Coordinates of C-alpha atoms in Angstrom, one line a residue:
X153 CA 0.0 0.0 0.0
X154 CA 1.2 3.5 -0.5
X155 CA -0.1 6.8 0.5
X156 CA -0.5 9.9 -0.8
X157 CA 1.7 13.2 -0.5
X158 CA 1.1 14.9 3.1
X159 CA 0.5 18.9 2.0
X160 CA -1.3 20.0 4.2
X161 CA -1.0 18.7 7.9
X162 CA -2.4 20.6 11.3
X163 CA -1.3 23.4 14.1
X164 CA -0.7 24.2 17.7
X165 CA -2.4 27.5 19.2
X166 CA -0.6 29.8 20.9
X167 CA 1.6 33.5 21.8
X168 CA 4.3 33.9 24.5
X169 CA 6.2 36.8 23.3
X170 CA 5.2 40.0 23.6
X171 CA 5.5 41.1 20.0
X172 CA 3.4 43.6 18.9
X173 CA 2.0 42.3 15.8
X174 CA -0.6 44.3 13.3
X175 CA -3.8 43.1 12.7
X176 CA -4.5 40.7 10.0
X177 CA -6.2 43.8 8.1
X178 CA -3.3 46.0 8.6
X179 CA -0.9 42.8 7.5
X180 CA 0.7 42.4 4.2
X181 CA 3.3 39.9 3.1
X182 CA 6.7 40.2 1.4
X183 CA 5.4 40.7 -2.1
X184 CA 6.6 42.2 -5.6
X185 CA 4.5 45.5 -5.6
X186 CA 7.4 47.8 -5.8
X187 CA 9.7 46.9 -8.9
X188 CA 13.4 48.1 -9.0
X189 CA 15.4 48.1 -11.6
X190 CA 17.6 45.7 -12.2
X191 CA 21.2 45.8 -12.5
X192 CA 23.9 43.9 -15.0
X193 CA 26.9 41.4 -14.3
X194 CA 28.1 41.7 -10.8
X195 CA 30.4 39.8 -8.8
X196 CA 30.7 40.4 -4.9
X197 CA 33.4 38.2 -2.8
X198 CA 32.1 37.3 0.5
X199 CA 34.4 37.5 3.9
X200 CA 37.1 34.7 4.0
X201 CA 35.7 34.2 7.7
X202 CA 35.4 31.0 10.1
X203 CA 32.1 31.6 10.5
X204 CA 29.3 32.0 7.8
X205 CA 28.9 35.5 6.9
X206 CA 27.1 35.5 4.2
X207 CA 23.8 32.7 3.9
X208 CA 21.8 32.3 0.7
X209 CA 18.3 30.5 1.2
X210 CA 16.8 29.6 -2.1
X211 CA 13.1 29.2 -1.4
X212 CA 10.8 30.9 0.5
X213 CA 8.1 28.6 2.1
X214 CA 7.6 26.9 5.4
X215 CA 11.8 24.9 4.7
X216 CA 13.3 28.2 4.0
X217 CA 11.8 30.3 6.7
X218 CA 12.5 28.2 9.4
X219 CA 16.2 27.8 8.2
X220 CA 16.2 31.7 8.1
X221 CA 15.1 32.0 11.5
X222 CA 16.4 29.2 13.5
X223 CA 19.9 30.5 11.9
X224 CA 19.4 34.1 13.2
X225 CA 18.2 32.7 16.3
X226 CA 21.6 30.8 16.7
X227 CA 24.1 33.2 15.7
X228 CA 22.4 35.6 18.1
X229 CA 22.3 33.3 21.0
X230 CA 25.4 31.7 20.1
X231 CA 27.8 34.0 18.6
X232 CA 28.7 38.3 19.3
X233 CA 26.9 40.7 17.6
X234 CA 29.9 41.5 15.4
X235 CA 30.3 37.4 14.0
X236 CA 26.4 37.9 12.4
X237 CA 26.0 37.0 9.0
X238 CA 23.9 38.4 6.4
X239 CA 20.9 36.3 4.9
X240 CA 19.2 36.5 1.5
X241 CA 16.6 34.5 0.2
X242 CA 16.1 33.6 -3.1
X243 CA 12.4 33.5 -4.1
X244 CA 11.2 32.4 -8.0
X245 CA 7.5 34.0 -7.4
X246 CA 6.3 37.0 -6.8
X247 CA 5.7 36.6 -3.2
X248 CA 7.2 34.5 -0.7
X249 CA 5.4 31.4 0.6
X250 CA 6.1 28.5 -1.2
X251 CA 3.0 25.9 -1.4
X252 CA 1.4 28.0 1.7
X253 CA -0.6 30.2 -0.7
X254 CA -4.3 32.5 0.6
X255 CA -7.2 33.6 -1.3
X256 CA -9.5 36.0 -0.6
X257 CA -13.0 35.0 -0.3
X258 CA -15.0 37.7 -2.1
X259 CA -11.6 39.5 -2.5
X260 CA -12.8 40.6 1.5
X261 CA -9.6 40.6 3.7
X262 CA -11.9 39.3 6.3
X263 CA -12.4 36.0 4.8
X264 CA -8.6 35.1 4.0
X265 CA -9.0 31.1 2.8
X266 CA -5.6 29.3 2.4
X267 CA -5.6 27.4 -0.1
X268 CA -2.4 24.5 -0.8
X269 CA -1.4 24.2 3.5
X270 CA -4.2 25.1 5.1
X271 CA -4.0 23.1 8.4
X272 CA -1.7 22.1 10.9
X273 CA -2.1 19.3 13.8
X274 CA -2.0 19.9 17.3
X275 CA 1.1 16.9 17.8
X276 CA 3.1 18.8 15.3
X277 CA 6.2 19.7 17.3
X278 CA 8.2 21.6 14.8
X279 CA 5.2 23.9 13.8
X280 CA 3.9 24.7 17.3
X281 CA 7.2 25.2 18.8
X282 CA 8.2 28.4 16.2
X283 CA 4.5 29.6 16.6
X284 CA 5.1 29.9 20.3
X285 CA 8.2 31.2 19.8
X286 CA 7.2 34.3 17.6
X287 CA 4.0 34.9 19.1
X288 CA 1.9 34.1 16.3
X289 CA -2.0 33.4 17.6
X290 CA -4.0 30.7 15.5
X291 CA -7.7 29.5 15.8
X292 CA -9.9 27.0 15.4
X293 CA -11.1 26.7 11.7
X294 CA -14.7 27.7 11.6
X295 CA -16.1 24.0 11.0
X296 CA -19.0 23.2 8.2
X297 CA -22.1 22.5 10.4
X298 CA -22.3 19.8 12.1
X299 CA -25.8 18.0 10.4
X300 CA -23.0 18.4 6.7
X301 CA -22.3 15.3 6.6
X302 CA -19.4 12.8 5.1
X303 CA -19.8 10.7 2.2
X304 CA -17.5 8.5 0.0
X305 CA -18.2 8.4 -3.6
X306 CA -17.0 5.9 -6.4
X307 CA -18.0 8.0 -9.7
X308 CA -21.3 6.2 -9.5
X309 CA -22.4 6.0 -6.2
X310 CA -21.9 7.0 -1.9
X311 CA -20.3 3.8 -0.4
X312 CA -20.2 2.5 2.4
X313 CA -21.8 4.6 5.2
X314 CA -22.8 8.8 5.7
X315 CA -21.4 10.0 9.1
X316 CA -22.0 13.4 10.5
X317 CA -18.3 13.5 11.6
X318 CA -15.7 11.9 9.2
X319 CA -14.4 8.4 9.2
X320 CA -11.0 9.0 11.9
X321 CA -10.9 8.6 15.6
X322 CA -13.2 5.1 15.2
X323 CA -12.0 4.7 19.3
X324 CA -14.5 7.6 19.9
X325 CA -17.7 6.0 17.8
X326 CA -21.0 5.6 19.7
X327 CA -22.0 1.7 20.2
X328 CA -24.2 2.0 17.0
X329 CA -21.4 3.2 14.7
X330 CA -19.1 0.9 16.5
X331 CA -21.6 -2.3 15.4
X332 CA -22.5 -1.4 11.8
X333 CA -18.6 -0.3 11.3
X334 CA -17.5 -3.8 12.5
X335 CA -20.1 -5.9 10.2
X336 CA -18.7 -4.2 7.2
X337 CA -15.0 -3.6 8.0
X338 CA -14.5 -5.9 10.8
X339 CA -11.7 -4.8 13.4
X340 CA -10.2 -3.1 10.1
X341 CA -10.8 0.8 11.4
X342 CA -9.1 0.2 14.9
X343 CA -6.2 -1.8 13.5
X344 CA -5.4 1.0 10.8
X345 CA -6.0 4.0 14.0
X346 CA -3.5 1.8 16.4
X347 CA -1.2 1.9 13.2
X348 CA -1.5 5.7 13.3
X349 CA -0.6 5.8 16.4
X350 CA 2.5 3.5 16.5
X351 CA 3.9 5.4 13.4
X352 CA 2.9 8.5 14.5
X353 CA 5.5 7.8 18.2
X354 CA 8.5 7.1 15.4
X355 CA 7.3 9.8 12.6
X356 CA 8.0 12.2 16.2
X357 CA 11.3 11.1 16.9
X358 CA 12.8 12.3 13.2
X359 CA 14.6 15.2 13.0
X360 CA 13.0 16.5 16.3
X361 CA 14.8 19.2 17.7
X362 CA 13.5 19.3 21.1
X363 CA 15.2 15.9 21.8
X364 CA 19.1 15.6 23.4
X365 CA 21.4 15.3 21.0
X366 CA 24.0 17.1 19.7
X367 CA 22.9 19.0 16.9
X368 CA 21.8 18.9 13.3
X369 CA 21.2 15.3 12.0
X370 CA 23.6 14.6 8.8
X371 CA 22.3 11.9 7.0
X372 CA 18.6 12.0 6.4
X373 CA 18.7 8.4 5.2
X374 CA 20.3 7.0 8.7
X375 CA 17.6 9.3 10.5
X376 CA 14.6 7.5 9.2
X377 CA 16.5 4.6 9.9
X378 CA 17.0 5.2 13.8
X379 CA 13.6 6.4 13.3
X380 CA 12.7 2.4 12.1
X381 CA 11.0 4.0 9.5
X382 CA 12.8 2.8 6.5
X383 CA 10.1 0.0 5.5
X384 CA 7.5 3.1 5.6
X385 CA 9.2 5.6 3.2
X386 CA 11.5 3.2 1.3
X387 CA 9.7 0.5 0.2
X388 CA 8.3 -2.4 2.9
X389 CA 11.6 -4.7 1.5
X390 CA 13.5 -2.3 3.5
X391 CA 11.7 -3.3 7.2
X392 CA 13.2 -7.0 7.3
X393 CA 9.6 -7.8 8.6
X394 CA 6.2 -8.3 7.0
X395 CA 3.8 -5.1 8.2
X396 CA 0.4 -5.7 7.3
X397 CA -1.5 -3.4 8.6
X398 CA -5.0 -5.0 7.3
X399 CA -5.7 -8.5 6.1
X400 CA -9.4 -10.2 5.1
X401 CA -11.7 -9.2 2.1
X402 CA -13.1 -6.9 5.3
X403 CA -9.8 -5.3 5.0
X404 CA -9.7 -5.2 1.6
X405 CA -12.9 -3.5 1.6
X406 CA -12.2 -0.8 3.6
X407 CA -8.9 0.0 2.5
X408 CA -10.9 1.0 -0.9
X409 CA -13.9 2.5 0.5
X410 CA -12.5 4.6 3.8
X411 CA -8.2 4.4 3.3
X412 CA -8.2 5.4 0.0
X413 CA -10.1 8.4 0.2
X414 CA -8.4 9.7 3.5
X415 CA -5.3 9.8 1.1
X416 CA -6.9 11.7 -1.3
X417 CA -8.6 14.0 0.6
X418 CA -5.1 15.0 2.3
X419 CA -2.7 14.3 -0.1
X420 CA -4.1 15.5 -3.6
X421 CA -3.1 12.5 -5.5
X422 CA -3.8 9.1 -5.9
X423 CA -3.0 6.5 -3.7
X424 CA -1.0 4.6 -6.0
X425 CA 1.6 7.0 -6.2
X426 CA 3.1 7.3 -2.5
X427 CA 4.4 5.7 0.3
X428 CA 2.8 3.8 3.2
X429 CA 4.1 6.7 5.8
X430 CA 1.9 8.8 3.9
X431 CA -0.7 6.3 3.3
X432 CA -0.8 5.5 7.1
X433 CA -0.4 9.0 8.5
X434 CA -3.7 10.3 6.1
X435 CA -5.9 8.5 8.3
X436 CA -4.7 10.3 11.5
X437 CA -6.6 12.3 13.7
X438 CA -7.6 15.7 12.3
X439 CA -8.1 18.8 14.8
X440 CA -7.7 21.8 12.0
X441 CA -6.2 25.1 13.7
X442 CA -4.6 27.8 11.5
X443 CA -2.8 31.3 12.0
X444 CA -5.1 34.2 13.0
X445 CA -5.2 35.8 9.5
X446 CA -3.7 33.2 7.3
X447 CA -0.7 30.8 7.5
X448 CA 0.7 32.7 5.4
X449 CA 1.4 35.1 8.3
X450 CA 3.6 32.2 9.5
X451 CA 6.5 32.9 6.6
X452 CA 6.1 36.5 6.6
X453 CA 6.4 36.4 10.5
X454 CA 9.6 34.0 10.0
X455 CA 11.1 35.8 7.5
X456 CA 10.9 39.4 8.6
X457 CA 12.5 39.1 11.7
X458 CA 15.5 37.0 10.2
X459 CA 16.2 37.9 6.5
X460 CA 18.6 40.8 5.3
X461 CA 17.7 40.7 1.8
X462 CA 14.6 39.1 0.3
X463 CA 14.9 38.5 -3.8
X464 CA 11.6 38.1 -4.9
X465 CA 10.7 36.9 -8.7
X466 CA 14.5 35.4 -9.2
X467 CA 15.4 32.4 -10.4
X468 CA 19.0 30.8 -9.1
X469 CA 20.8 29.2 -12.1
X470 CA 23.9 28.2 -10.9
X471 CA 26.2 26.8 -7.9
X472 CA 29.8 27.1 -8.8
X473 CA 32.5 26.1 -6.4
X474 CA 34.6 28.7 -6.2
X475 CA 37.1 28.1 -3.5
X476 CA 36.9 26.1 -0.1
X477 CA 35.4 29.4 1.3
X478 CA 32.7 30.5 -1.1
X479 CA 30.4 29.2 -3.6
X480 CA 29.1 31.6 -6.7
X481 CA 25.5 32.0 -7.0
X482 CA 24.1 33.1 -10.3
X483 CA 20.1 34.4 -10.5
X484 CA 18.3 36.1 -12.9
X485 CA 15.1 38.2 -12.2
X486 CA 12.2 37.5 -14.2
X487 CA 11.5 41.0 -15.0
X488 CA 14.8 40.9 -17.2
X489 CA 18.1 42.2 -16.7
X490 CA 21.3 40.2 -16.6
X491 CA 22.4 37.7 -14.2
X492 CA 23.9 38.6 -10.9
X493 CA 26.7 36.6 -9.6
X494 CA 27.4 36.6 -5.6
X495 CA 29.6 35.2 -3.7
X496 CA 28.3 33.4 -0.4
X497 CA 30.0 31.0 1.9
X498 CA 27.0 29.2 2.9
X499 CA 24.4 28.2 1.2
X500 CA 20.7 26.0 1.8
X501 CA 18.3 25.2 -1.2
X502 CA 15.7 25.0 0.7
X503 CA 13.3 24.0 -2.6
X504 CA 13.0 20.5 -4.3
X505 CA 16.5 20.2 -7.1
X506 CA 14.3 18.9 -9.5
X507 CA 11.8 21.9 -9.4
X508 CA 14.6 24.5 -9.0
X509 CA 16.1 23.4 -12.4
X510 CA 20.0 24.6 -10.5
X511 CA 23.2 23.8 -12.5
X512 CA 26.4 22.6 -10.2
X513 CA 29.8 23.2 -11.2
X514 CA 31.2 20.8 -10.2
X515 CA 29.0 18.3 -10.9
X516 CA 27.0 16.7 -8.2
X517 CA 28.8 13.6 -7.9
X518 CA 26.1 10.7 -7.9
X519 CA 23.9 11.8 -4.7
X520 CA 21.2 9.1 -4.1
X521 CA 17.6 11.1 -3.5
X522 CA 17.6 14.1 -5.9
X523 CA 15.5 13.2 -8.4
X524 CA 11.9 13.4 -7.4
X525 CA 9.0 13.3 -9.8
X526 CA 6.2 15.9 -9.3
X527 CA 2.8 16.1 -10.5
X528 CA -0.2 18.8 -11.0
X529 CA -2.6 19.8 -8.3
X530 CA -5.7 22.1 -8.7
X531 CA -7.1 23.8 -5.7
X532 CA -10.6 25.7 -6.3
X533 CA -12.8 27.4 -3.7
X534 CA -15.8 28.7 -4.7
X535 CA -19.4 30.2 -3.0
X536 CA -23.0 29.7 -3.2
X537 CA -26.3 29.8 -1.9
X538 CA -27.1 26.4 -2.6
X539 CA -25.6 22.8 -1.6
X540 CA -24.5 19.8 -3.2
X541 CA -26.9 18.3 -5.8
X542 CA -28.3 14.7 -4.1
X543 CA -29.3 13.5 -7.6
X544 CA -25.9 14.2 -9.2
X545 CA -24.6 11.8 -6.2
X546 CA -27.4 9.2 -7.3
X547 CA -28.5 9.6 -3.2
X548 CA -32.1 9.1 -1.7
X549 CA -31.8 10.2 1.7
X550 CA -30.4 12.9 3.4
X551 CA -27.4 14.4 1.0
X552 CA -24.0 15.0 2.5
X553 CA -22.0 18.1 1.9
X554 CA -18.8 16.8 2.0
X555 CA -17.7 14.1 -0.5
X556 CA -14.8 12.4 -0.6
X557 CA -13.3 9.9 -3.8
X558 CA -12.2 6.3 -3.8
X559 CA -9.2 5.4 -6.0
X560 CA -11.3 3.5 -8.4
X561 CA -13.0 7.6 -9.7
X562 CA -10.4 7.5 -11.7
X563 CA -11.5 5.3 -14.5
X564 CA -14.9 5.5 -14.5
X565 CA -15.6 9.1 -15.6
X566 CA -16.4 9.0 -18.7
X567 CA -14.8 12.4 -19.9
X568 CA -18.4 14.9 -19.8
X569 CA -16.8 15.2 -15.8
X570 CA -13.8 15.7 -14.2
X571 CA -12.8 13.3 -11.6
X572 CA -11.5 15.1 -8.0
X573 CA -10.1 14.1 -5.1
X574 CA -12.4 15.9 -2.8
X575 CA -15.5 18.6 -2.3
X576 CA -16.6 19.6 1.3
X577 CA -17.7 22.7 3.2
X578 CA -15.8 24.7 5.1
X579 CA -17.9 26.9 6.6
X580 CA -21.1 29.6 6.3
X581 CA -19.8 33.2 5.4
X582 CA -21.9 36.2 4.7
X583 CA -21.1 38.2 1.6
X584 CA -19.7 41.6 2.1
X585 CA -22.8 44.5 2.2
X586 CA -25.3 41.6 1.6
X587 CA -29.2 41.1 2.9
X588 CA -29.6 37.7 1.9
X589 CA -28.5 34.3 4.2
X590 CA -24.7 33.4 4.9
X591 CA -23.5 31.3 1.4
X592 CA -21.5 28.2 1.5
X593 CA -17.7 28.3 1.1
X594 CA -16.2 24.8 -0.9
X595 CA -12.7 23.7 -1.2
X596 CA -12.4 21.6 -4.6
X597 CA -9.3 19.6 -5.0
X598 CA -8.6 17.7 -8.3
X599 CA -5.7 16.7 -10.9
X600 CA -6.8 19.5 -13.6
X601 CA -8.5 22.6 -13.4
X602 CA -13.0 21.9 -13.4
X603 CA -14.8 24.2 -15.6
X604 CA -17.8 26.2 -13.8
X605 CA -20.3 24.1 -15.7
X606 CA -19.4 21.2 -14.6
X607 CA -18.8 22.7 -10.7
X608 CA -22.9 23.5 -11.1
X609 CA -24.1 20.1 -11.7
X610 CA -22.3 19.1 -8.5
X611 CA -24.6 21.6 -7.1
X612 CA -28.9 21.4 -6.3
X613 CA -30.5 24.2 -8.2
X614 CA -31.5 27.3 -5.8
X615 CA -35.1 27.9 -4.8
X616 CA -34.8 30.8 -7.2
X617 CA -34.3 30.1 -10.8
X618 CA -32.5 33.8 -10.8
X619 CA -30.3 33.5 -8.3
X620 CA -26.9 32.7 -9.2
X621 CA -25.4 29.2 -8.9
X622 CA -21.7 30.3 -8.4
X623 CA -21.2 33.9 -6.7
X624 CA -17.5 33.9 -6.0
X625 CA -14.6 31.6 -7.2
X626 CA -10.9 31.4 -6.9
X627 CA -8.7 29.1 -9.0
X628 CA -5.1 28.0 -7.8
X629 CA -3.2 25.8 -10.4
X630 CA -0.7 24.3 -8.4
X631 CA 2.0 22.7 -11.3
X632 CA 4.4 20.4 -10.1
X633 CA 3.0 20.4 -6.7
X634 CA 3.2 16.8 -5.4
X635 CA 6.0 14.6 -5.3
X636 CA 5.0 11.4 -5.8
X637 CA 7.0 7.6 -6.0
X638 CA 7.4 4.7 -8.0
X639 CA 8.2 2.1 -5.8
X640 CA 9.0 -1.1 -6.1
X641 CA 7.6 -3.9 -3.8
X642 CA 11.1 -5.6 -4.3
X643 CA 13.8 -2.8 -3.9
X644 CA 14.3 -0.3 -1.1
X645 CA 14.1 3.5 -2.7
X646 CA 17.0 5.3 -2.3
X647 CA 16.6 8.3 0.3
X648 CA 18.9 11.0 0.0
X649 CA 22.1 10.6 2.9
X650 CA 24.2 13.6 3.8
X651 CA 22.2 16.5 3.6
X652 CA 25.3 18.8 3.2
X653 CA 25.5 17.4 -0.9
X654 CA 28.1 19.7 -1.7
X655 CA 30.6 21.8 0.8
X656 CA 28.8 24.6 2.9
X657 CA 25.4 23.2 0.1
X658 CA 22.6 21.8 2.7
X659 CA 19.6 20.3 0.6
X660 CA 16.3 20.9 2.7
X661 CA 14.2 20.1 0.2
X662 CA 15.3 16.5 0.2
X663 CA 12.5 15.7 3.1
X664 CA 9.9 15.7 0.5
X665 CA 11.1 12.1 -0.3
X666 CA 9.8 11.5 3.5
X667 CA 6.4 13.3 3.5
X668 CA 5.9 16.5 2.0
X669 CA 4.2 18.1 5.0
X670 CA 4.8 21.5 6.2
X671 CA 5.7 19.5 9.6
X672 CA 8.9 18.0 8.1
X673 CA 9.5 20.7 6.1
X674 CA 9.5 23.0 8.8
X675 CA 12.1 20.5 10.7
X676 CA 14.4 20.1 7.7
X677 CA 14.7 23.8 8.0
X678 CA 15.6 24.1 11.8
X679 CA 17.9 20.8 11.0
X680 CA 19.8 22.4 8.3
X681 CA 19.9 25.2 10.3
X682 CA 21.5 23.2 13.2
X683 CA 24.0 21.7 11.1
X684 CA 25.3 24.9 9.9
X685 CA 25.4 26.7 13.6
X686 CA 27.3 23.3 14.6
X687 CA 29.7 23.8 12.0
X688 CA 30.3 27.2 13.0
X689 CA 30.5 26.2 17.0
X690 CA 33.3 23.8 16.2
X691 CA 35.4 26.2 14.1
X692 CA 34.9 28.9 16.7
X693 CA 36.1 26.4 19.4
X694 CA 39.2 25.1 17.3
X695 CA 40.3 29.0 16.9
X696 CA 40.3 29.5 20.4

């Protein structure tokens, strides 16, 4: 069995600093508003300096920000104020983020709506920890009503059963759910939840900084290993043990009708394509929190109080070794110009390799782990008066407003509609100066983009034939958006190992080969970070 790619994940509530912090209305993020004109062929030589004084960070989401800020947290705890390096970030768009990208619902700054990584968990460590530390405050996500309803859909019809509350947490069912559960699935639901939960306990103990040790971790393929998750990410060859999780035609059953679409729902891509990590984490407990104002807040926050420089719309070309001290960086702004070439002694591509496009001179020599293979994601949220239409779901009774999508979707459309991965309700929101009832806001997730037409026969027809089906809609093509795996049953998948691939070169985006969660990318940050500040300990120690 294999997952599906872990986007978007869940978060910790919580401020203890006393930052003073403007208001989500007042806020705006690090964004391209204010062109400059660009400048020709330049060449700057960094400090020939022990220590790291100038950092480059290509990328800007949740990997890049931490690494940002758990760096200038370390120099200034660790080292004087005149041994503080300089950090730039590299960013390819036009505002920072990464895959943490916000819509606004009704283009009304009151009704921000994040769109790729829009939830955190409340057992993420990595997350809560720099949220406490920056004195972010998050919430609660305004739930769909409770009466919405969860359904699992095949293309032709709902299987299985309708639940009020979602299909996770089966330890918390009533007695009734409990017995009509068990006659379908048999002990299948529990033995997939105590899974969870054994995974979960070893999923914790990679790359966590909290725990004693002595830094950074430097081989990401020996961490999973201590973390005795190899047969989980690699390939189940790898575990020198057989790990069925579920067994029986019961089994079988609801591994299509329940598993399946838990992937899908949180991992935007079919469960075919990912690893069982993924495919057992999807069916973990979900309690949704998010930033006060956006996640998006989250890499601002991060990046404001650590960055120097911030290089928004440039792409980095090249990594050229130029001496054991300093490695050229080559980018080129999108809005033309000619390339820039920096020195820096440090640097962290905090983005996937095979995204980034980077040339290395030298060549890489033969690193395991840095090819990954990506694939599209579409992300749609759109408003209406109206709900879902019970006779486009072929459903008698009582129609559920959020539907999920088993694996088998996929070939039985017969091309008038899209298949998707999932459509449920995120809350009730009233439009801006409007008299009428609050409107229902959908999240849409799916391969390829879904036309409006066919987005209105998933919806019943309003009460009045004038009213309009569709009032607001935001589109979010998201190319190359989730890594997904070939694996082999009989071979273990290689992981990347040293995570420094090149001197003073630390690849963060390598965890995506784990899960591509903003959990673990936030901790391959802080680790790259770590490794860096332990570098620079020792050489401080050996000059002394």
């Amino acid at each position: 069995m294999r997952g599906v790619t872990l986007i978007c994940v869940l978060f910790l509530a919580a401020a203890v600093r006393s930052l003073v912090l403007p208001s989500p209305e007042q806020f705006t993020f690090f964004q391209d508003d204010d062109p400059k004109e660009d400048v020709g062929m330049v060449f700057m030589s960094g400090k020939n300096s022990k220590l790291p004084q100038k950092i480059a960070i290509i990328g800007s989401g949740i990997t890049g920000a931490t690494a940002a800020y758990n760096l200038r947290e370390g120099f200034r705890t660790r080292f004087p104020a005149d041994q503080q390096p300089s950090i730039t970030v590299f960013e390819r768009n036009p505002i920072v983020g990464g895959r943490i990208t916000q819509a606004l619902a009704y283009g009304d700054p009151r009704y921000p709506v994040d769109t790729c990584a829009a939830t955190y968990s409340l057992s993420d460590s990595c997350i809560s920890t720099t949220l406490l530390d920056i004195g972010l405050t998050t919430q609660q996500l305004e739930g769909a009503k409770p009466d919405s309803g969860f359904g699992v859909w095949n293309g032709k019809e709902l299987v299985g059963f309708v639940e009020e509350d979602g299909f996770r947490e089966p330890e918390f069912w009533s007695p009734f759910r409990t017995a009509k559960w068990f006659q379908r699935y048999g002990n299948a639901p529990w033995n997939l939840s105590e899974a969870v939960s054994t995974v979960r306990l070893s999923f914790d103990l990679l790359l966590d900084a909290r725990l004693p040790s002595t830094g950074g971790e430097s081989n990401l393929s020996a961490a999973i290993e201590a973390a005795d998750l190899n047969g989980y990410v690699q390939g189940l060859s790898c575990s020198g043990d057989d790990r069925t999780f579920l067994d029986s035609s019961k089994g079988s059953l609801f591994v299509e009708e329940v598993a399946y679409a838990a992937e899908r729902e949180r991992f935007f891509a079919s469960v075919l394509e990912l690893n069982v990590l993924e495919y057992v984490l999807s069916y973990e407990t979900a309690r949704p929190v998010s930033v006060q104002g956006g996640n998006l807040r989250l890499i601002d926050r991060l990046l404001r109080l650590s960055t120097d420089d911030i290089r928004l719309n440039t792409d980095v070309l090249k990594l050229e070794r130029l001496n054991d001290n300093e490695t050229g960086l080559t980018s080129l702004s999108s809005r033309g110009g000619l390339p820039i070439v920096e020195s820096f002694d440090t640097v962290i591509v905090a983005t996937s390799l095979e995204l980034a496009n980077i040339t290395f001179e030298p060549l890489l020599p033969n690193v395991p782990g840095l090819k990954q293979e990506y694939k599209n994601s579409f992300v749609t949220h759109f408003t209406t008066p109206s709900g879902l239409n019970a006779s486009y779901f072929n459903m008698n009774e009582t129609m559920p407003q959020n539907i999920l999508t088993t694996h088998s979707i996929d070939d039985v459309f017969d091309g008038i509609d899209l298949p998707f991965f999932s459509l449920t309700l995120l809350r009730e929101i009233t439009p801006p100066g409007a008299t009428r009832a609050t409107e229902s806001l959908f999240k849409l997730v799916s391969r390829e983009e879904i036309p409006d037409a066919n987005i209105e026969r998933f919806l019943a027809l309003p009460a009045d034939s004038n009213q309009t089906l569709i009032t607001w809609i935001d589109r979010q093509p998201l190319p190359r958006s989730v890594p997904v795996y070939e694996v082999r049953e009989d071979t273990c998948r290689k992981i990347l190992e040293e995570i420094e691939i090149a001197p003073s070169v630390y690849y963060a985006g390598g965890g995506e080969q784990v899960v591509a969660s903003a959990e673990f990318g936030c901790r391959m940050g802080q680790n790259s970070a770590n490794l860096i500040l332990d570098k620079g300990r020792d050489m401080d120690a050996r000059s002394e």
